[in-house]
Short mmCIF file of C-alpha atoms in Angstrom, two decimals:
data_model
loop_
_atom_site.label_atom_id
_atom_site.label_comp_id
_atom_site.label_asym_id
_atom_site.label_seq_id
_atom_site.Cartn_x
_atom_site.Cartn_y
_atom_site.Cartn_z
CA UNK A 1 127.68 146.70 100.51
CA UNK A 2 126.96 148.28 96.93
CA UNK A 3 127.17 146.44 93.62
CA UNK A 4 129.70 148.51 92.91
CA UNK A 5 131.53 146.94 95.06
CA UNK A 6 130.59 143.64 93.69
CA UNK A 7 132.02 144.25 90.81
CA UNK A 8 135.23 146.10 91.98
CA UNK A 9 136.09 142.66 93.88
CA UNK A 10 134.96 140.78 90.73
CA UNK A 11 137.61 142.86 88.75
CA UNK A 12 140.02 142.03 90.59
CA UNK A 13 139.67 137.74 91.97
CA UNK A 14 139.09 137.81 88.02
CA UNK A 15 143.12 139.16 87.43
CA UNK A 16 144.50 137.66 90.57
CA UNK A 17 142.48 133.56 89.53
CA UNK A 18 144.12 134.16 85.98
CA UNK A 19 148.06 135.61 87.47
CA UNK A 20 147.78 132.56 89.99
CA UNK A 21 146.54 130.01 86.90
CA UNK A 22 149.74 131.29 84.63
CA UNK A 23 152.06 130.41 87.21
CA UNK A 24 150.59 127.02 88.66
CA UNK A 25 150.60 126.25 85.13
CA UNK A 26 146.99 124.21 82.61
CA UNK A 27 149.15 121.06 84.37
CA UNK A 28 148.87 121.72 88.12
CA UNK A 29 147.28 120.07 90.26
CA UNK A 30 144.16 121.66 92.14
CA UNK A 31 143.91 120.33 96.31
CA UNK A 32 141.23 122.28 97.02
CA UNK A 33 139.27 120.40 93.97
CA UNK A 34 140.07 117.11 94.17
CA UNK A 35 140.34 115.40 90.56
CA UNK A 36 141.19 118.87 88.70
CA UNK A 37 143.80 120.33 87.74
CA UNK A 38 144.16 124.46 86.63
CA UNK A 39 142.95 123.88 83.17
CA UNK A 40 139.44 122.36 84.41
CA UNK A 41 139.40 125.10 86.95
CA UNK A 42 140.02 127.83 84.17
CA UNK A 43 137.69 126.88 81.94
CA UNK A 44 135.14 126.34 84.51
CA UNK A 45 135.57 129.90 85.97
CA UNK A 46 135.84 131.49 82.41
CA UNK A 47 132.27 129.72 81.32
CA UNK A 48 130.86 130.65 84.29
CA UNK A 49 131.34 134.04 83.61
CA UNK A 50 130.72 133.49 79.53
CA UNK A 51 127.10 131.95 80.84
CA UNK A 52 125.91 135.53 83.31
CA UNK A 53 127.18 137.80 80.80
CA UNK A 54 125.08 136.59 78.41
CA UNK A 55 121.66 136.74 81.10
CA UNK A 56 122.45 140.40 81.60
CA UNK A 57 123.80 141.38 78.04
CA UNK A 58 121.02 139.53 76.10
CA UNK A 59 118.15 140.09 78.79
CA UNK A 60 117.31 136.36 79.11
CA UNK A 61 114.58 136.55 81.49
CA UNK A 62 114.09 132.91 82.08
CA UNK A 63 116.90 130.37 82.96
CA UNK A 64 119.72 129.43 79.46
CA UNK A 65 122.18 126.96 79.33
CA UNK A 66 125.47 127.99 78.89
CA UNK A 67 127.77 126.94 76.63
CA UNK A 68 130.46 124.27 77.18
CA UNK A 69 133.52 124.27 77.86
CA UNK A 70 136.00 125.31 75.44
CA UNK A 71 138.83 123.00 73.96
CA UNK A 72 141.55 124.95 74.68
CA UNK A 73 144.56 124.93 76.49
CA UNK A 74 147.83 126.31 77.25
CA UNK A 75 148.25 130.55 76.64
CA UNK A 76 144.81 130.30 74.71
CA UNK A 77 143.20 129.36 77.61
CA UNK A 78 144.28 131.67 79.77
CA UNK A 79 143.44 134.52 76.88
CA UNK A 80 140.27 133.66 76.35
CA UNK A 81 139.37 133.30 80.59
CA UNK A 82 140.87 137.07 80.58
CA UNK A 83 138.53 138.39 77.72
CA UNK A 84 135.27 136.56 79.07
CA UNK A 85 136.24 138.14 82.30
CA UNK A 86 136.56 140.97 81.25
CA UNK A 87 133.03 141.30 79.01
CA UNK A 88 131.99 140.48 82.20
CA UNK A 89 133.00 143.22 84.78
CA UNK A 90 132.31 145.78 81.32
CA UNK A 91 129.03 144.04 81.08
CA UNK A 92 128.04 144.28 85.03
CA UNK A 93 129.95 147.71 85.28
CA UNK A 94 127.40 148.83 82.16
CA UNK A 95 124.14 147.16 82.05
CA UNK A 96 121.65 150.01 83.52
CA UNK A 97 120.37 149.62 87.08
CA UNK A 98 116.69 148.12 85.96
CA UNK A 99 117.64 145.77 84.31
CA UNK A 100 115.76 142.53 83.78
CA UNK A 101 116.57 139.50 83.74
CA UNK A 102 116.78 136.06 85.28
CA UNK A 103 118.57 135.10 88.28
CA UNK A 104 117.68 132.30 91.33
CA UNK A 105 118.64 133.87 94.63
CA UNK A 106 116.48 136.74 96.13
CA UNK A 107 118.65 139.97 95.23
CA UNK A 108 117.40 143.51 95.71
CA UNK A 109 117.66 143.19 91.96
CA UNK A 110 119.05 140.94 88.73
CA UNK A 111 122.01 143.50 88.75
CA UNK A 112 122.71 142.87 92.21
CA UNK A 113 121.61 139.56 92.41
CA UNK A 114 124.52 138.26 89.43
CA UNK A 115 127.36 141.29 90.05
CA UNK A 116 127.60 139.85 94.37
CA UNK A 117 127.57 136.18 92.87
CA UNK A 118 130.05 136.27 90.30
CA UNK A 119 132.13 138.50 92.84
CA UNK A 120 132.01 134.92 95.04
CA UNK A 121 132.38 132.97 92.36
CA UNK A 122 135.44 134.25 91.27
CA UNK A 123 136.94 134.43 94.86
CA UNK A 124 136.15 131.45 95.89
CA UNK A 125 137.81 129.54 92.46
CA UNK A 126 141.01 132.67 92.41
CA UNK A 127 141.83 131.02 96.19
CA UNK A 128 141.76 127.13 94.03
CA UNK A 129 143.89 128.78 91.71
CA UNK A 130 145.89 129.91 94.43
CA UNK A 131 146.35 126.66 95.98
CA UNK A 132 147.89 125.21 93.01
CA UNK A 133 151.30 127.18 93.17
CA UNK A 134 151.44 124.94 96.36
CA UNK A 135 151.78 123.44 100.22
CA UNK A 136 148.39 122.96 101.62
CA UNK A 137 145.33 124.98 101.82
CA UNK A 138 145.63 126.56 105.55
CA UNK A 139 148.95 127.74 104.58
CA UNK A 140 147.21 129.98 101.42
CA UNK A 141 146.90 133.18 103.34
CA UNK A 142 143.48 134.28 103.36
CA UNK A 143 142.97 137.48 101.52
CA UNK A 144 139.61 137.79 101.43
CA UNK A 145 138.13 141.24 103.25
CA UNK A 146 136.52 141.32 106.30
CA UNK A 147 132.86 142.95 105.18
CA UNK A 148 133.02 140.61 101.59
CA UNK A 149 133.10 137.47 103.79
CA UNK A 150 130.65 138.37 105.87
CA UNK A 151 127.89 138.94 102.78
CA UNK A 152 129.80 135.51 101.63
CA UNK A 153 128.34 133.87 104.42
CA UNK A 154 124.87 135.31 104.22
CA UNK A 155 124.46 134.07 101.09
CA UNK A 156 126.12 131.06 101.07
CA UNK A 157 122.72 130.30 103.93
CA UNK A 158 120.50 132.81 103.30
CA UNK A 159 120.39 131.81 99.44
CA UNK A 160 122.06 128.82 98.46
CA UNK A 161 121.07 126.34 101.92
CA UNK A 162 118.37 128.08 102.29
CA UNK A 163 116.91 126.39 99.25
CA UNK A 164 114.85 122.80 98.67
CA UNK A 165 118.66 121.08 97.22
CA UNK A 166 119.94 121.72 100.42
CA UNK A 167 121.28 118.25 101.28
CA UNK A 168 122.77 119.43 104.76
CA UNK A 169 119.96 117.91 106.84
CA UNK A 170 119.28 115.42 110.11
CA UNK A 171 117.39 112.97 111.56
CA UNK A 172 117.34 114.00 114.84
CA UNK A 173 116.57 118.13 115.52
CA UNK A 174 119.86 119.92 115.14
CA UNK A 175 121.61 123.15 115.69
CA UNK A 176 124.72 125.22 114.07
CA UNK A 177 126.53 128.33 114.92
CA UNK A 178 129.10 129.95 112.76
CA UNK A 179 130.63 132.66 114.61
CA UNK A 180 133.44 135.18 113.06
CA UNK A 181 135.61 135.79 116.14
CA UNK A 182 137.14 139.70 113.95
CA UNK A 183 133.28 141.35 113.81
CA UNK A 184 130.24 141.00 115.18
CA UNK A 185 128.50 138.91 113.08
CA UNK A 186 126.72 135.40 114.14
CA UNK A 187 124.88 132.88 112.88
CA UNK A 188 122.98 130.83 113.70
CA UNK A 189 121.70 127.32 111.46
CA UNK A 190 118.22 125.25 112.66
CA UNK A 191 118.96 121.49 111.39
CA UNK A 192 115.90 118.89 110.66
CA UNK A 193 114.66 116.41 108.21
CA UNK A 194 113.61 119.87 106.25
CA UNK A 195 115.86 123.24 104.73
CA UNK A 196 118.26 124.27 106.46
CA UNK A 197 117.21 128.25 108.62
CA UNK A 198 119.25 130.76 109.71
CA UNK A 199 119.26 132.94 111.43
CA UNK A 200 121.19 136.29 112.26
CA UNK A 201 122.03 136.17 115.70
CA UNK A 202 122.23 133.72 118.95
CA UNK A 203 119.06 132.48 119.00
CA UNK A 204 119.51 129.24 120.16
CA UNK A 205 121.66 126.88 121.87
CA UNK A 206 124.56 125.60 119.58
CA UNK A 207 124.61 121.92 119.37
CA UNK A 208 128.20 122.39 117.44
CA UNK A 209 129.57 126.00 117.26
CA UNK A 210 132.09 126.89 114.19
CA UNK A 211 133.84 129.95 115.30
CA UNK A 212 136.98 131.72 113.29
CA UNK A 213 138.40 134.76 111.10
CA UNK A 214 135.77 135.89 108.98
CA UNK A 215 137.53 134.79 105.47
CA UNK A 216 139.00 131.96 107.24
CA UNK A 217 134.70 131.31 107.62
CA UNK A 218 134.28 132.48 104.26
CA UNK A 219 135.85 129.33 103.13
CA UNK A 220 136.13 126.67 104.75
CA UNK A 221 131.69 126.69 104.63
CA UNK A 222 132.93 126.74 100.61
CA UNK A 223 135.17 124.38 101.94
CA UNK A 224 138.31 124.85 100.69
CA UNK A 225 139.65 124.89 104.44
CA UNK A 226 139.52 122.89 107.33
CA UNK A 227 137.21 125.29 109.63
CA UNK A 228 139.14 126.83 111.70
CA UNK A 229 137.60 125.73 115.28
CA UNK A 230 135.27 123.60 115.98
CA UNK A 231 133.50 122.98 119.37
CA UNK A 232 130.75 121.29 120.55
CA UNK A 233 130.03 118.15 118.46
CA UNK A 234 132.48 117.71 115.51
CA UNK A 235 129.34 115.66 113.24
CA UNK A 236 127.50 118.47 112.47
CA UNK A 237 131.14 119.87 111.13
CA UNK A 238 131.98 116.46 109.62
CA UNK A 239 128.12 116.38 107.67
CA UNK A 240 128.82 120.50 106.75
CA UNK A 241 131.86 119.54 104.73
CA UNK A 242 130.05 115.68 103.48
CA UNK A 243 126.48 117.45 102.66
CA UNK A 244 126.78 121.38 101.76
CA UNK A 245 128.32 121.27 97.93
CA UNK A 246 126.85 123.55 95.91
CA UNK A 247 126.02 122.61 92.58
#
């Protein structure tokens, strides 16, 4: 996907998140984020948006902490969120392609990284906001484009879980396969006592396979929905649930 597509997705998803949060109300519980209410979700996502904006707008070339969570609620909180989201979208859209700033996952450029990361961040949290409208997470209609979902799985496996801090590890080497059934996309994840190693394709026999539509797999791997299909050793699916959280 191109940077402009990620920015467009970020724009749409942020607006959808705000609409769902407003409809649910800031007191509503967020089933996909146990212990959170909508106000926590909106404060967190809005803080991340401002944090990301600062790197691109102010050209920080090393890590800088975020501003912290605002002491706002209700209409004021939603206005604050919408303003920060709009500034992030406008900053990314107006930044030069070669902007030099800090980033933390492999990408063609810092701008490409931030557009991609914030599009996925906001999409997952849009789903969280919609879960606060009622019903169980598995009953919510998945509205994630297939190509975007595939990219998000790539980012999760080749980015976040290629880092030393990934806790998805096994004492005995095991192989986890992820298969998107609505597009020709398969990932093989080798698990051991070291960092997970992911490859595209069926490059080894799998001990466990997670399969389903790309959009559902994407949200499942982010621990937002049950896995649509599990075959083989279910303990690896449980391991992912218990150890894959990204902080």
